[in-house]
Short mmCIF file of C-alpha atoms in Angstrom, two decimals:
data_model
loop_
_atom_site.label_atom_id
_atom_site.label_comp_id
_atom_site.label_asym_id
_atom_site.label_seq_id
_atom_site.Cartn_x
_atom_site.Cartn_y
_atom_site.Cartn_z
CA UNK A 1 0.00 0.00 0.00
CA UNK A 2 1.74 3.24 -0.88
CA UNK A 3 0.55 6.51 -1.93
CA UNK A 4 0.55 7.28 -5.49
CA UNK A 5 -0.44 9.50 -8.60
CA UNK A 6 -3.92 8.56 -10.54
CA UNK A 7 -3.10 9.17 -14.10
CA UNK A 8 -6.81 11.09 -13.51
CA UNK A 9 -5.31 14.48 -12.97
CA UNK A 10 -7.99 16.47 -14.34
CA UNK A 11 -10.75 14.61 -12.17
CA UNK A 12 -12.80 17.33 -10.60
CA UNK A 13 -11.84 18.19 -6.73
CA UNK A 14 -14.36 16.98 -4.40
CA UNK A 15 -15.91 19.82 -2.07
CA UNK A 16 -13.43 20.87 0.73
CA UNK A 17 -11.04 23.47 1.32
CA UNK A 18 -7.29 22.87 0.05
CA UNK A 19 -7.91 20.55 -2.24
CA UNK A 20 -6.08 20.56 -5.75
CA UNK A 21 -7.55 18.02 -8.32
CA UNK A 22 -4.58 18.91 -11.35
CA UNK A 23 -1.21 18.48 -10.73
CA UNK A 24 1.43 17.29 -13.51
CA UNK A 25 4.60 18.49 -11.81
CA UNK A 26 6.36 16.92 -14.56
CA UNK A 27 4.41 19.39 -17.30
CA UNK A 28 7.24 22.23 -17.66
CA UNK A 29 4.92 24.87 -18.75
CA UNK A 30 2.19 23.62 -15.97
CA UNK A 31 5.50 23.71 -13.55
CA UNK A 32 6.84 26.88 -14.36
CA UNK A 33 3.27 28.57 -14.49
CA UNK A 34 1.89 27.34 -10.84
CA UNK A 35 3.16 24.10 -9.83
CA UNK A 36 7.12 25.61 -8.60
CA UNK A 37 5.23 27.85 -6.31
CA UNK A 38 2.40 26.10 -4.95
CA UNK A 39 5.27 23.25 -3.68
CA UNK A 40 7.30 25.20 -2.70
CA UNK A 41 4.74 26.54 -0.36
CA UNK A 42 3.75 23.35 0.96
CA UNK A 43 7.59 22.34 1.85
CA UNK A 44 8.20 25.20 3.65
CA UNK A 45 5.01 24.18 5.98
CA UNK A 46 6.36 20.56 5.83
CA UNK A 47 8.89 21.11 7.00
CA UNK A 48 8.07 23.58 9.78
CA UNK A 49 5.93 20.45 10.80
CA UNK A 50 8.70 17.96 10.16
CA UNK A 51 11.44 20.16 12.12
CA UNK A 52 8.89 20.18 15.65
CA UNK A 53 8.06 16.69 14.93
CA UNK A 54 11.82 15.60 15.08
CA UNK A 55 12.57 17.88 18.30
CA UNK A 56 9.81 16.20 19.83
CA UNK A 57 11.35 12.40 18.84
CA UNK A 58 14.76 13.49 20.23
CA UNK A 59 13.43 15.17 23.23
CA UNK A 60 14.70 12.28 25.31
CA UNK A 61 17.81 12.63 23.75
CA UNK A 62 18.40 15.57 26.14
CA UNK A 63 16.32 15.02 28.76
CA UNK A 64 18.03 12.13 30.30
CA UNK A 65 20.81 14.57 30.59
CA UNK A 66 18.45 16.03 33.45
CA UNK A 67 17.73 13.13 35.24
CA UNK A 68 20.59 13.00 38.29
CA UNK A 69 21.15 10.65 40.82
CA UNK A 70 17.58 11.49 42.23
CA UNK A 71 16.11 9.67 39.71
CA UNK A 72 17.95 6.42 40.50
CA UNK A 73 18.38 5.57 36.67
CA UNK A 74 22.19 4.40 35.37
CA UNK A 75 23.88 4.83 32.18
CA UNK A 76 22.53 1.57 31.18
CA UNK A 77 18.87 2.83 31.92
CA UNK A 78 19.76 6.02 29.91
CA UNK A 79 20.57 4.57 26.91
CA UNK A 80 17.04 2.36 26.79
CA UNK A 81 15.01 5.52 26.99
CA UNK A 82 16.88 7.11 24.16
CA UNK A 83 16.05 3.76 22.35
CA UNK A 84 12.69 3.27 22.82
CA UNK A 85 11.31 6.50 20.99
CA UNK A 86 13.40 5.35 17.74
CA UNK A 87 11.78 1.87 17.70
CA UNK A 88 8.37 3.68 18.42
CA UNK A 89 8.89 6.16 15.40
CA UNK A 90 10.29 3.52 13.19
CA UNK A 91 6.99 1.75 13.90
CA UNK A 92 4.56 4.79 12.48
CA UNK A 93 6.26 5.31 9.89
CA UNK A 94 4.34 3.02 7.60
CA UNK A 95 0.86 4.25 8.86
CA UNK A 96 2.21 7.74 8.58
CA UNK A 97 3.20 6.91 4.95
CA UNK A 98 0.22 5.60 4.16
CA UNK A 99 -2.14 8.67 5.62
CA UNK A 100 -1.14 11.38 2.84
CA UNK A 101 -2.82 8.98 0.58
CA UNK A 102 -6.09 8.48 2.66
CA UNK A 103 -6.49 11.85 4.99
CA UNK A 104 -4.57 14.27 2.61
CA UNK A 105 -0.96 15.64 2.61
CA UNK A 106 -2.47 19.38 4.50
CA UNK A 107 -5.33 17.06 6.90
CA UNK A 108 -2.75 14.55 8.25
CA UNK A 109 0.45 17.50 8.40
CA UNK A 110 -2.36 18.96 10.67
CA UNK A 111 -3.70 16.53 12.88
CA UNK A 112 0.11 14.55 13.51
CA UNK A 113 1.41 18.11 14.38
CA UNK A 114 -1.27 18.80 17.24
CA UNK A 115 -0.77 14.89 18.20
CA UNK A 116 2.55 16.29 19.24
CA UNK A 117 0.86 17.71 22.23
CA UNK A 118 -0.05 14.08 23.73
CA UNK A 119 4.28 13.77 24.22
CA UNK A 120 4.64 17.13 25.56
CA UNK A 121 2.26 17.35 28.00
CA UNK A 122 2.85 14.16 29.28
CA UNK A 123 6.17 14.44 29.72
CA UNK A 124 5.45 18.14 31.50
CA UNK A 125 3.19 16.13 34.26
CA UNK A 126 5.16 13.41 34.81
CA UNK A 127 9.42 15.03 34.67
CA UNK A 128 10.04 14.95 38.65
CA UNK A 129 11.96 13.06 41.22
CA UNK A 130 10.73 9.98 41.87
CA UNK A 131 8.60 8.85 39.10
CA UNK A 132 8.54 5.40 38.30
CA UNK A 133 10.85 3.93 35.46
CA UNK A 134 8.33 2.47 33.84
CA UNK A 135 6.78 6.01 33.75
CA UNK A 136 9.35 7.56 31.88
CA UNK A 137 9.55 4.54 29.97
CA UNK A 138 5.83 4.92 28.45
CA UNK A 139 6.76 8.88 28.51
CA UNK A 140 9.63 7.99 26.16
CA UNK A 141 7.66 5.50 24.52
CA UNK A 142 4.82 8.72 23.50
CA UNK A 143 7.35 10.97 21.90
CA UNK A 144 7.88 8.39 19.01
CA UNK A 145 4.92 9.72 17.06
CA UNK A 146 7.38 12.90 16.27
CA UNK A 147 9.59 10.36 14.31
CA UNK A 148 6.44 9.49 11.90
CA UNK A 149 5.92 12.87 10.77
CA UNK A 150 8.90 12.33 8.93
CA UNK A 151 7.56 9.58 6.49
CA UNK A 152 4.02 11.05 6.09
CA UNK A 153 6.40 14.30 4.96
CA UNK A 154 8.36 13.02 2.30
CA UNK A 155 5.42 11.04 1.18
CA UNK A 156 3.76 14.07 0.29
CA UNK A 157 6.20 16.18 -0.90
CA UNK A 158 7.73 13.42 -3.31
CA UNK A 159 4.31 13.60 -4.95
CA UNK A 160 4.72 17.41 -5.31
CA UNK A 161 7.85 17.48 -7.38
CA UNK A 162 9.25 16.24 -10.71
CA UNK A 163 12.11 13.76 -10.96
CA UNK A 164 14.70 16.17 -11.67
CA UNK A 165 13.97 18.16 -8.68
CA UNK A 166 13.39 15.23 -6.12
CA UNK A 167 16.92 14.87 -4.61
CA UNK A 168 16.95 18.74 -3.64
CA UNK A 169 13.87 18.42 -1.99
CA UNK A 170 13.96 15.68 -0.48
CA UNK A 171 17.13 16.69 0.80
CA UNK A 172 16.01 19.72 1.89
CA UNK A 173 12.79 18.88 3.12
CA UNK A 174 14.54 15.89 5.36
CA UNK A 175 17.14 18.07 6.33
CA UNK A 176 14.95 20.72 7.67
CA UNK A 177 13.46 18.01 9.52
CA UNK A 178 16.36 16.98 10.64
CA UNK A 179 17.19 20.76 12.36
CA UNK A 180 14.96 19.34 14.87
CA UNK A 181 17.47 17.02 16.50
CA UNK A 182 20.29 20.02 17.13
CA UNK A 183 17.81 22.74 17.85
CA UNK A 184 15.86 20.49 21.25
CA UNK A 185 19.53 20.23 22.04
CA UNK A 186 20.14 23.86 22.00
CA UNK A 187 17.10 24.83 23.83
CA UNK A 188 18.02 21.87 26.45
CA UNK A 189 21.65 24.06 26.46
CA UNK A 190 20.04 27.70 27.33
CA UNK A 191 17.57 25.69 30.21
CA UNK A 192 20.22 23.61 31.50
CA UNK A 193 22.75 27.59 31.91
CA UNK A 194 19.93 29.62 32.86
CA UNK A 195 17.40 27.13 34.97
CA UNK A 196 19.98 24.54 35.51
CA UNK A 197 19.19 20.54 35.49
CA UNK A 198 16.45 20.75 38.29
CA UNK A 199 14.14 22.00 35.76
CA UNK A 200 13.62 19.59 32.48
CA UNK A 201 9.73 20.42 32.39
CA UNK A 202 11.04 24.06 30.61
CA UNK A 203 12.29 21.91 27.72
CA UNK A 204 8.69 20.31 27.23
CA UNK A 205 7.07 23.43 27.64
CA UNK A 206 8.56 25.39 25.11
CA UNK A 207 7.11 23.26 22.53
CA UNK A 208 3.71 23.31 23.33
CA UNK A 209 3.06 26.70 21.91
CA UNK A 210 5.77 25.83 18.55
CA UNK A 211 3.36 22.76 18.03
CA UNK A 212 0.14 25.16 17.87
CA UNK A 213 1.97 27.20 15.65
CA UNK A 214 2.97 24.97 13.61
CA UNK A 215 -0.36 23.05 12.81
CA UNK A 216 -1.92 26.40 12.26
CA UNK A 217 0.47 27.50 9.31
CA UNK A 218 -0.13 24.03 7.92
CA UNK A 219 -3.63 24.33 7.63
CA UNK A 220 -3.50 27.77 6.28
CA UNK A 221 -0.97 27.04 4.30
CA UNK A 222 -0.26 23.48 2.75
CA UNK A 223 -2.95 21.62 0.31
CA UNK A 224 -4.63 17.72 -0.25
CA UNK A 225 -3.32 17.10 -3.34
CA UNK A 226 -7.11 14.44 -4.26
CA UNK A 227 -5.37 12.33 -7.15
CA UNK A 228 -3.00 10.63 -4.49
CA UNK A 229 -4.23 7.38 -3.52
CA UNK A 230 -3.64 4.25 -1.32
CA UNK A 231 -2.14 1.27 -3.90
CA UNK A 232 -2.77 -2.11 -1.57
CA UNK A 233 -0.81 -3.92 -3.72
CA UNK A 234 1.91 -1.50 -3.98
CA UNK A 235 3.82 -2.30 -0.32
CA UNK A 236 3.05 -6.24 -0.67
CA UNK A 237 4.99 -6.14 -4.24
CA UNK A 238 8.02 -3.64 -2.59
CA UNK A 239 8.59 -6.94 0.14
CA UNK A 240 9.12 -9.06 -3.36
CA UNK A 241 11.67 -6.53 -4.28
CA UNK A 242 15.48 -6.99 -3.33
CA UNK A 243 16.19 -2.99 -3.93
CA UNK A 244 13.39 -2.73 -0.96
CA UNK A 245 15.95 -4.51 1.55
CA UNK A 246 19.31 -3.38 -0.51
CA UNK A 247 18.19 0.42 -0.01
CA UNK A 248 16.73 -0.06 3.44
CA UNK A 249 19.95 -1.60 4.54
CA UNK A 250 21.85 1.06 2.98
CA UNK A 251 19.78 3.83 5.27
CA UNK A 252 20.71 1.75 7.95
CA UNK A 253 23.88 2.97 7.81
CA UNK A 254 22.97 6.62 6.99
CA UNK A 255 20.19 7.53 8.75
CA UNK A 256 19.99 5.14 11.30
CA UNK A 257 23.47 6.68 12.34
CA UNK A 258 22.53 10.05 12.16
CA UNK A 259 19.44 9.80 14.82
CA UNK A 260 21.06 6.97 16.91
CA UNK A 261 24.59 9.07 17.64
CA UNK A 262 22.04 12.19 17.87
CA UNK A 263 20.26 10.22 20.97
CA UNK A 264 23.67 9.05 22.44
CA UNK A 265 25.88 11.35 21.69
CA UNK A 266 25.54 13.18 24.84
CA UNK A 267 25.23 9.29 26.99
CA UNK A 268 28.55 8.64 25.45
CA UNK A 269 30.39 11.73 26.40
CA UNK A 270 29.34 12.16 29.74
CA UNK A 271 30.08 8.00 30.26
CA UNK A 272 33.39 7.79 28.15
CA UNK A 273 35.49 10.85 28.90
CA UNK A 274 33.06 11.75 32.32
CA UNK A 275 36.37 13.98 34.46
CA UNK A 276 35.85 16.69 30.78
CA UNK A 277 31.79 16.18 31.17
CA UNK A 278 30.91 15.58 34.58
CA UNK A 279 27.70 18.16 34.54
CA UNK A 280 24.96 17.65 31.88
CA UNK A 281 25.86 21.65 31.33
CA UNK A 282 28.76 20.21 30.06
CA UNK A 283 27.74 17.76 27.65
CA UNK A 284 24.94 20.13 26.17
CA UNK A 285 27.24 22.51 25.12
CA UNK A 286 28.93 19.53 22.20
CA UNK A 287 25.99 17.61 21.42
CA UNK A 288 24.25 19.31 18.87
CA UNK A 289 26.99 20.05 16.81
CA UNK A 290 27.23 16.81 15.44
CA UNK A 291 23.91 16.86 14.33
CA UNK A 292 23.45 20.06 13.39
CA UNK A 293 25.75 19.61 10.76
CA UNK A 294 24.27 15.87 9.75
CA UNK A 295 20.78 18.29 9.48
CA UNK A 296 23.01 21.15 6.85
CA UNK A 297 24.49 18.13 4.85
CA UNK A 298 21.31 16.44 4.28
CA UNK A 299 20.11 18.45 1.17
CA UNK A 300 24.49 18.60 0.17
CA UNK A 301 23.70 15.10 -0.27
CA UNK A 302 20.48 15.20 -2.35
CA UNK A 303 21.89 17.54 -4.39
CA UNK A 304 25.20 16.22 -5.71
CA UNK A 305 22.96 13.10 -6.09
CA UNK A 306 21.40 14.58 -8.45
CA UNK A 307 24.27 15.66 -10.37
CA UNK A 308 26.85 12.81 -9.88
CA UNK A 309 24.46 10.41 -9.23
CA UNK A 310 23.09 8.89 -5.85
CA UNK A 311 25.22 5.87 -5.69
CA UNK A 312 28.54 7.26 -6.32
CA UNK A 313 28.24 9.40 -3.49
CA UNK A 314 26.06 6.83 -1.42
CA UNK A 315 29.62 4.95 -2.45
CA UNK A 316 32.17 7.14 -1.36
CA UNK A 317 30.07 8.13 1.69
CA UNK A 318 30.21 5.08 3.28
CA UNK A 319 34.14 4.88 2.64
CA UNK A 320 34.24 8.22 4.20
CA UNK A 321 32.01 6.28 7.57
CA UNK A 322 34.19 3.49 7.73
CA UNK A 323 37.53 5.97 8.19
CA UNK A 324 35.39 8.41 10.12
CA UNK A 325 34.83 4.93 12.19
CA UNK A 326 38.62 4.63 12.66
CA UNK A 327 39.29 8.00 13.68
CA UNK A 328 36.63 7.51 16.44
CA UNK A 329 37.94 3.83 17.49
CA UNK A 330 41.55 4.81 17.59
CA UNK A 331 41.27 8.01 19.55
CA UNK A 332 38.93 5.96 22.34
CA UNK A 333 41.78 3.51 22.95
CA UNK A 334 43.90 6.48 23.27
CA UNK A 335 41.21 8.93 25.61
CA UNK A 336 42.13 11.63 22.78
CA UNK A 337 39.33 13.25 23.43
CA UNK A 338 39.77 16.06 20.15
CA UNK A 339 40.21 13.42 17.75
CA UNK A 340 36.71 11.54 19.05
CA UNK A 341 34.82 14.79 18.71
CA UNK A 342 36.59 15.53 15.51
CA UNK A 343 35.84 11.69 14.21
CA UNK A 344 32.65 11.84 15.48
CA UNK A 345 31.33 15.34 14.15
CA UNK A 346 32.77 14.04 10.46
CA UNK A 347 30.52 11.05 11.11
CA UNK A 348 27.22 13.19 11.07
CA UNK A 349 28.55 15.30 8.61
CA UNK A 350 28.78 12.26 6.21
CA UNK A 351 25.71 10.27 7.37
CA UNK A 352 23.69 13.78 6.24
CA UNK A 353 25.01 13.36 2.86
CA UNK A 354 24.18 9.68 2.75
CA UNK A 355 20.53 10.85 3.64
CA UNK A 356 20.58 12.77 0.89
CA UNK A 357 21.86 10.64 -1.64
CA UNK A 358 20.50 7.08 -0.63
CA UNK A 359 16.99 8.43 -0.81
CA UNK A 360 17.85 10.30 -4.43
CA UNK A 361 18.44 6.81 -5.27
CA UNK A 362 14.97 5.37 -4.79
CA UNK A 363 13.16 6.99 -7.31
CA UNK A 364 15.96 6.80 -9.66
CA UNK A 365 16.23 2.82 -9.48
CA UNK A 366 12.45 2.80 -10.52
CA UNK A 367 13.12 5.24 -12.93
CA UNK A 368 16.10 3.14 -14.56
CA UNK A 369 13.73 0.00 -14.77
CA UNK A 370 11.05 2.29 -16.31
CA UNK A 371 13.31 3.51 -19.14
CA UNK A 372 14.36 -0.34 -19.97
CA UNK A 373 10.86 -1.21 -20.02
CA UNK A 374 9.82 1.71 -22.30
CA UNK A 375 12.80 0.50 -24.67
CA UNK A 376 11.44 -3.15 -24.37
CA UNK A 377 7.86 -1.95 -25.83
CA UNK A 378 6.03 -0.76 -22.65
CA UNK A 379 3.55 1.88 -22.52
CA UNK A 380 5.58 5.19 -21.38
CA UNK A 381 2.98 6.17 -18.92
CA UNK A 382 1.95 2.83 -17.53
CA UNK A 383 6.23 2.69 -16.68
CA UNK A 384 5.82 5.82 -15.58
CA UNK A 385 3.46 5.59 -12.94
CA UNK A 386 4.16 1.39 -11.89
CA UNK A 387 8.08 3.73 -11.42
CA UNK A 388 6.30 6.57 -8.78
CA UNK A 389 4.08 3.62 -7.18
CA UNK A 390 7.18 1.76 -6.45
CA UNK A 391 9.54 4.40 -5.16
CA UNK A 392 7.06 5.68 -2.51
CA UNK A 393 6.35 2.49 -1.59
CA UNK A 394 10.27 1.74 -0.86
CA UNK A 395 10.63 5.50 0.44
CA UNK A 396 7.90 4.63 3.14
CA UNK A 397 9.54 1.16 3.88
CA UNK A 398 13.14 2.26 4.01
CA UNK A 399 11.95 5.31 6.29
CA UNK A 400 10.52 2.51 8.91
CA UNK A 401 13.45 0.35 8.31
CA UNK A 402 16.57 2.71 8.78
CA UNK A 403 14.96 4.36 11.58
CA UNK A 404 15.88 1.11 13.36
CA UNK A 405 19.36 1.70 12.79
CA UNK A 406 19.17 4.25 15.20
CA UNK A 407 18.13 1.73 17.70
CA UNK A 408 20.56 -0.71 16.84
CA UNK A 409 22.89 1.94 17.81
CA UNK A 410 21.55 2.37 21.21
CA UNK A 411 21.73 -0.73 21.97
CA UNK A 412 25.13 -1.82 20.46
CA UNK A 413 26.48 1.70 22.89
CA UNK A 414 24.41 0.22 26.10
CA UNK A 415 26.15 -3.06 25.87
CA UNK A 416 29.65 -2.00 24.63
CA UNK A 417 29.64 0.15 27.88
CA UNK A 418 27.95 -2.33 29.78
CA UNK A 419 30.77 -5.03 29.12
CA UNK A 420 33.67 -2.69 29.06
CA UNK A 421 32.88 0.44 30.01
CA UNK A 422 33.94 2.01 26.84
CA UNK A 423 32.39 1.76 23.37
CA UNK A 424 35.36 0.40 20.90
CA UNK A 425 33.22 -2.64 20.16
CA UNK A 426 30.12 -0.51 19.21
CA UNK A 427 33.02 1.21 16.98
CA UNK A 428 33.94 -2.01 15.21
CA UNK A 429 30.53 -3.30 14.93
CA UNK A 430 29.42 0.49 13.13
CA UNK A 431 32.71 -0.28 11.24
CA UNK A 432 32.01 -3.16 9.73
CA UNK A 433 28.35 -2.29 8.60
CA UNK A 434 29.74 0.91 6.76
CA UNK A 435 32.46 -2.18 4.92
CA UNK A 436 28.81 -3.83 4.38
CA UNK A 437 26.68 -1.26 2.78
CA UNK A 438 30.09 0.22 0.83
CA UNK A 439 29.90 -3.81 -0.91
CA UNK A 440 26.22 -3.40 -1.24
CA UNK A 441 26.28 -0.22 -2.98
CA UNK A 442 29.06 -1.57 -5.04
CA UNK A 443 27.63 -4.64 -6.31
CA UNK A 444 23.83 -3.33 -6.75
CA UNK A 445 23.89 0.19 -7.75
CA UNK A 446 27.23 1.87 -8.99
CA UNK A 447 27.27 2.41 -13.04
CA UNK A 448 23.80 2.12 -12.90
CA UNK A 449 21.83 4.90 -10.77
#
């Protein structure tokens, strides 16, 4: 099931507000007439959406930096309630893709930004001294519908733009999205100086009125495009596809490491070099750098997709990773604590431009099999649409899938630290997925998208 374009475009708009019955965004003249500005409204709403709906995923990203030794919870303990919103996002994702298609891109950007409130609030009750772990656990467990707004996002706006424009924005749209991760951590940084670390309820707060705000431009401002529709067969087909799991491995390694090192990067400092960042005050002031700068990269990486071509630099990426990798390894077996932040900083960097270009090369795959079957005798359009329905249904499936990554990173930090309090094996195991997803890319993709 996957949301796609009826070849119907000039179907009259049923009767509500928003709605836009003609769109051929790959029409030039229709393009350069209305098309370029109507999406280019809707992104910017997107991703004002997207960009809450991340900070809200990653709140606990920060906020276990305020829980002291009053709350009786260890490193170990930290590290599971990072985890558990990045499973709980990677869950939604699939509904979330699917609800452009059946609610509308502008009705669904509306009601999954004011579900943001449910996280917030709860979390603003609940944030004091001894609450129960399995409290915060469910609190933890609540902020994960932030990390579906991202797949109901790009589902919409891939159906706004043309192929040649998809890796930009994409890229940007993701990448604004992205923002989300370093800016919580910033605002964390200004509570934890001013308020200090007895007050994590100001973080949640903050965002109540940002949500509002931002559910109100969307439904000013964004539209239901009415030709997108829910293909049941569309997902089933995708699981019969080996570029569904090749890809979704592949944003494993990119995405999955850009939102699990944005939830531990913080853990890791303060438990691997603890005498420099013994005060969350401390830690707060380095841990959005990293991915602030994964966020920047993102649409880098879209765009010299779309020039070079998404696996080359979905190639050369992941060589980049794997050295990053060693940087990061060797300077933890030496405590060289400039060389880990320099190491690990590159890492985001590179696993923004991954973003970018591993999801450039989704719609391009389909696009490549549409042109062979168009040379083989097919019917252009027929390729052309089976090409759309198959990309969004991998985009919504590798979404889900890679945002398990950043679990797998969690956990592979919780236990590295766990059985030797330092996290060189959760180095060589990242090290030797990047080798993976390098062969992977290799083998499937370069030469050919």
């Amino acid at each position: 099931m996957s949301a796609t374009v009826d070849s119907t475009v000039g179907a009259a708009a049923p009767p509500r507000s928003r709605a836009i019955a003609d769109w051929r965004p790959e029409d030039e003249a229709f393009w350069e007439r209305t098309g370029a500005v109507t999406a280019r409204r809707n992104l910017v709403f997107s991703i004002l959406s997207e960009h809450i709906g991340f900070s809200v995923w990653s709140l606990w990203s920060v906020l276990v930096l305020f829980l002291g030794p009053q709350y009786h919870i260890d490193a170990a303990g930290k590290f599971v309630l990072t985890a558990v919103p990045t499973a709980c996002g990677a869950l939604l994702r699939l509904p979330y893709t699917f609800a452009v298609a059946r609610f509308g891109g502008r009705n669904w950007t509306v009601f999954s930004a004011l579900l943001l409130l449910v996280p917030t609030v709860f979390a603003a009750v609940v944030l004091h001294p001894g609450v129960s772990y399995s409290t915060l656990l469910v609190a933890a467990a609540v902020a994960g519908v932030g990390g579906g707004n991202f797949a109901s996002s790009m589902a919409n706006i891939n159906a706004f733009y043309p192929q040649r424009l998809k890796g930009w924005a994409l890229g940007l749209n993701a990448g604004g999205g992205n923002l989300g991760v370093p800016v919580v951590q910033l605002v964390a940084l200004l509570v934890l100086a001013t308020a200090g670390a007895a007050h994590p309820r100001l973080l949640v707060l903050v965002y109540i009125p940002l949500i509002v705000l931002a559910a109100l431009g969307a439904a000013l401002r964004m539209d239901n495009l009415t030709m997108l529709r829910n293909d049941r067969r569309a997902m089933r087909d995708a699981t019969r596809d080996h570029h569904t799991w090749v890809v979704s491995a592949l944003y494993i390694g990119t995405f999955g490491s850009f939102i699990g090192f944005g939830f531990a990067f913080g853990q890791v400092l303060q438990v691997q070099f603890h005498a420099q960042f013994d005060t969350p005050l401390k830690a707060a002031y380095l841990t959005f750098l990293g991915p602030l700068l994964g966020s920047l990269s993102r649409p880098l990486g879209g765009l010299l997709a779309d020039r070079l071509g998404g696996a080359r630099i979905t190639l050369w990426t992941f060589a980049a990773m794997a050295a990053a990798t060693i940087v990061v390894l060797v300077a933890s077996q030496q405590h060289s604590l400039a060389l880990f932040l320099g190491g690990f900083i590159l890492l985001f960097a590179l696993s923004g431009i991954g973003n970018g270009s591993t999801y450039k090369m989704i719609p391009a795959i389909f696009r490549t099999r549409a042109e062979v079957a168009v040379a083989e005798g097919a019917d252009p359009e027929q390729a052309e649409q089976a090409s759309r329905r198959s990309a969004s249904a991998l985009i919504g499936i590798a979404g889900a899938i890679g945002a398990f990554g950043g679990v797998l990173v969690n956990i592979a930090f919780r236990q590295s630290f766990l059985s030797s309090a330092n996290g060189n094996a959760a180095y060589l195991a990242f090290l030797g997925y990047y080798a993976l997803c390098l062969v992977l890319t290799r083998i499937f993709y370069t030469n050919r998208v």
